[in-house]
mmCIF file of C-alpha atoms and ligand atoms in Angstrom:
data_model
loop_
_atom_site.group_PDB
_atom_site.id
_atom_site.type_symbol
_atom_site.label_atom_id
_atom_site.label_comp_id
_atom_site.label_asym_id
_atom_site.label_seq_id
_atom_site.Cartn_x
_atom_site.Cartn_y
_atom_site.Cartn_z
ATOM 1 C CA MET A 29 130.039 182.126 146.896
ATOM 2 C CA ALA A 30 129.322 179.536 144.274
ATOM 3 C CA VAL A 31 128.528 176.154 145.732
ATOM 4 C CA VAL A 32 129.345 173.410 143.300
ATOM 5 C CA ASN A 33 128.555 169.887 144.384
ATOM 6 C CA TYR A 34 129.391 168.138 141.170
ATOM 7 C CA LEU A 35 131.111 168.648 137.871
ATOM 8 C CA THR A 36 130.084 167.480 134.415
ATOM 9 C CA ILE A 37 132.944 166.757 132.036
ATOM 10 C CA PRO A 38 132.675 165.907 128.324
ATOM 11 C CA LYS A 39 134.398 162.599 127.604
ATOM 12 C CA HIS A 40 136.899 164.110 125.140
ATOM 13 C CA ILE A 41 138.112 166.542 127.820
ATOM 14 C CA PHE A 42 138.206 163.784 130.444
ATOM 15 C CA ASP A 43 140.267 161.628 128.055
ATOM 16 C CA GLU A 44 142.661 164.506 127.317
ATOM 17 C CA MET A 45 143.183 164.975 131.065
ATOM 18 C CA LEU A 46 143.980 161.257 131.514
ATOM 19 C CA LEU A 47 146.356 161.305 128.549
ATOM 20 C CA HIS A 48 148.210 164.325 129.958
ATOM 21 C CA CYS A 49 148.597 162.496 133.293
ATOM 22 C CA LYS A 50 149.776 159.277 131.631
ATOM 23 C CA GLU A 51 152.319 161.143 129.500
ATOM 24 C CA ALA A 52 153.871 162.764 132.568
ATOM 25 C CA TYR A 53 154.153 159.443 134.416
ATOM 26 C CA PRO A 54 156.107 158.727 136.637
ATOM 27 C CA ASN A 55 155.969 162.444 137.506
ATOM 28 C CA GLU A 56 152.943 164.343 138.703
ATOM 29 C CA THR A 57 151.320 166.754 136.313
ATOM 30 C CA CYS A 58 148.529 169.310 136.477
ATOM 31 C CA GLY A 59 146.072 171.530 134.680
ATOM 32 C CA ILE A 60 142.851 173.524 134.820
ATOM 33 C CA LEU A 61 139.273 172.695 133.822
ATOM 34 C CA ALA A 62 137.203 175.733 132.903
ATOM 35 C CA GLY A 63 133.613 176.416 131.914
ATOM 36 C CA LYS A 64 130.362 177.743 133.332
ATOM 37 C CA GLY A 65 128.350 176.588 136.324
ATOM 38 C CA ASP A 66 129.047 172.870 136.677
ATOM 39 C CA GLU A 67 129.830 172.223 133.006
ATOM 40 C CA VAL A 68 133.456 171.918 131.935
ATOM 41 C CA SER A 69 134.030 173.038 128.357
ATOM 42 C CA LYS A 70 137.773 173.660 128.199
ATOM 43 C CA ILE A 71 140.947 172.049 129.474
ATOM 44 C CA TYR A 72 144.312 173.733 129.961
ATOM 45 C CA THR A 73 147.096 171.215 130.376
ATOM 46 C CA MET A 74 149.992 172.644 132.371
ATOM 47 C CA THR A 75 153.647 171.915 132.903
ATOM 48 C CA ASN A 76 154.627 170.760 136.379
ATOM 49 C CA THR A 77 157.641 172.984 136.994
ATOM 50 C CA GLU A 78 158.724 170.799 139.918
ATOM 51 C CA ASN A 79 159.333 167.783 137.656
ATOM 52 C CA SER A 80 158.558 165.592 140.641
ATOM 53 C CA PRO A 81 156.767 162.277 141.263
ATOM 54 C CA VAL A 82 155.349 163.594 144.575
ATOM 55 C CA SER A 83 154.474 167.251 144.029
ATOM 56 C CA TYR A 84 153.390 169.759 141.430
ATOM 57 C CA PHE A 85 153.481 173.454 140.758
ATOM 58 C CA MET A 86 151.780 174.958 137.738
ATOM 59 C CA ASP A 87 153.968 176.884 135.328
ATOM 60 C CA SER A 88 153.018 180.480 136.180
ATOM 61 C CA LYS A 89 153.264 181.763 132.591
ATOM 62 C CA GLU A 90 150.962 178.992 131.366
ATOM 63 C CA GLN A 91 148.591 179.668 134.236
ATOM 64 C CA PHE A 92 148.507 183.399 133.429
ATOM 65 C CA LYS A 93 147.736 182.630 129.772
ATOM 66 C CA ALA A 94 144.965 180.218 130.778
ATOM 67 C CA ILE A 95 143.361 182.768 133.099
ATOM 68 C CA LYS A 96 143.483 185.401 130.351
ATOM 69 C CA ASN A 97 141.881 182.954 127.901
ATOM 70 C CA MET A 98 139.180 182.033 130.449
ATOM 71 C CA ARG A 99 138.285 185.724 130.823
ATOM 72 C CA GLU A 100 138.054 186.105 127.044
ATOM 73 C CA ASN A 101 135.703 183.092 126.882
ATOM 74 C CA ASN A 102 133.695 184.284 129.886
ATOM 75 C CA HIS A 103 134.595 181.042 131.651
ATOM 76 C CA THR A 104 135.525 180.465 135.261
ATOM 77 C CA MET A 105 138.083 178.104 136.700
ATOM 78 C CA LEU A 106 135.959 175.150 137.821
ATOM 79 C CA ALA A 107 138.675 172.665 138.734
ATOM 80 C CA ILE A 108 142.382 172.195 139.172
ATOM 81 C CA PHE A 109 143.518 168.682 138.362
ATOM 82 C CA HIS A 110 146.749 166.896 139.136
ATOM 83 C CA SER A 111 147.982 163.338 139.047
ATOM 84 C CA HIS A 112 149.129 160.968 141.752
ATOM 85 C CA PRO A 113 151.483 158.550 139.988
ATOM 86 C CA SER A 114 151.841 156.235 142.973
ATOM 87 C CA SER A 115 149.284 157.205 145.606
ATOM 88 C CA PRO A 116 145.470 157.041 145.841
ATOM 89 C CA ALA A 117 143.063 159.549 144.291
ATOM 90 C CA TYR A 118 142.757 161.474 147.541
ATOM 91 C CA PRO A 119 144.329 164.820 148.568
ATOM 92 C CA SER A 120 147.666 164.532 150.337
ATOM 93 C CA ALA A 121 148.405 166.597 153.457
ATOM 94 C CA LYS A 122 150.346 168.972 151.212
ATOM 95 C CA ASP A 123 147.422 169.195 148.759
ATOM 96 C CA VAL A 124 145.126 170.183 151.638
ATOM 97 C CA SER A 125 147.527 172.786 152.997
ATOM 98 C CA LEU A 126 148.005 174.314 149.528
ATOM 99 C CA ALA A 127 144.310 174.357 148.561
ATOM 100 C CA PHE A 128 143.804 178.109 148.280
ATOM 101 C CA TYR A 129 140.753 178.058 145.996
ATOM 102 C CA GLU A 130 137.683 177.319 148.099
ATOM 103 C CA ASP A 131 135.250 177.416 145.167
ATOM 104 C CA CYS A 132 137.397 175.278 142.941
ATOM 105 C CA ILE A 133 137.126 171.501 142.697
ATOM 106 C CA TYR A 134 140.372 169.605 143.077
ATOM 107 C CA VAL A 135 140.406 166.654 140.709
ATOM 108 C CA ILE A 136 142.978 163.961 141.398
ATOM 109 C CA VAL A 137 143.929 161.336 138.826
ATOM 110 C CA SER A 138 145.565 158.314 140.432
ATOM 111 C CA LEU A 139 147.701 156.069 138.279
ATOM 112 C CA SER A 140 148.880 153.971 141.209
ATOM 113 C CA ALA A 141 146.708 150.905 140.653
ATOM 114 C CA SER A 142 147.847 150.394 137.106
ATOM 115 C CA GLY A 143 151.429 151.585 136.935
ATOM 116 C CA GLY A 144 150.403 154.534 134.796
ATOM 117 C CA LYS A 145 148.358 152.540 132.333
ATOM 118 C CA GLU A 146 144.858 151.196 131.813
ATOM 119 C CA GLN A 147 142.183 152.517 134.169
ATOM 120 C CA PRO A 148 143.142 155.526 136.297
ATOM 121 C CA GLU A 149 141.059 156.360 139.355
ATOM 122 C CA VAL A 150 139.651 159.907 139.257
ATOM 123 C CA ASN A 151 137.995 161.723 142.153
ATOM 124 C CA GLY A 152 136.885 165.290 142.830
ATOM 125 C CA PHE A 153 137.042 167.211 146.108
ATOM 126 C CA LEU A 154 136.222 170.535 147.641
ATOM 127 C CA ILE A 155 138.858 171.559 150.177
ATOM 128 C CA ARG A 156 137.812 174.287 152.604
ATOM 129 C CA GLU A 157 139.695 175.278 155.724
ATOM 130 C CA GLY A 158 141.381 171.921 155.846
ATOM 131 C CA ASN A 159 138.166 169.949 155.341
ATOM 132 C CA VAL A 160 137.993 167.572 152.403
ATOM 133 C CA ARG A 161 134.604 166.774 150.860
ATOM 134 C CA SER A 162 133.969 164.497 147.891
ATOM 135 C CA VAL A 163 132.127 165.825 144.865
ATOM 136 C CA SER A 164 130.696 163.768 142.023
ATOM 137 C CA LEU A 165 132.160 163.836 138.532
ATOM 138 C CA PHE A 166 129.799 163.060 135.666
ATOM 139 C CA ILE A 167 131.417 162.124 132.378
ATOM 140 C CA HIS A 168 129.261 162.423 129.257
ATOM 141 C CA ASP A 169 129.642 162.138 125.490
HETATM 142 ZN ZN1 LIG B 187 148.390 165.604 145.264
#
């Protein structure tokens, strides 16, 4: 089992993730960060098929395409991200109960402090058997 304690994310991918979250505001949105080891090198922005401000579900066709593309690139799914338009950057009870990927980092982008603009708060977590543990996110150029 891969143990990842942090994630490194190139700034252009980080910015694309924030933009995707801002564009979906006031609804939640989601996506996948893929790469090797702890280094993210690709982002897949997804449609939230629930069209909801309090929950998300990845479009299954988009997810299937992303997984196929990851295999072709020899990448693994390092993180699943989603936005919290009006709550903190911390997993909700529902997020914890639906966290099926133990080796995957859950990245949460909170837009609550700024009304969807300016500086979002972004945190990463490992969620295993109901336990939530913070992981560091390093953003680089
Ligand atoms: Zn959530």
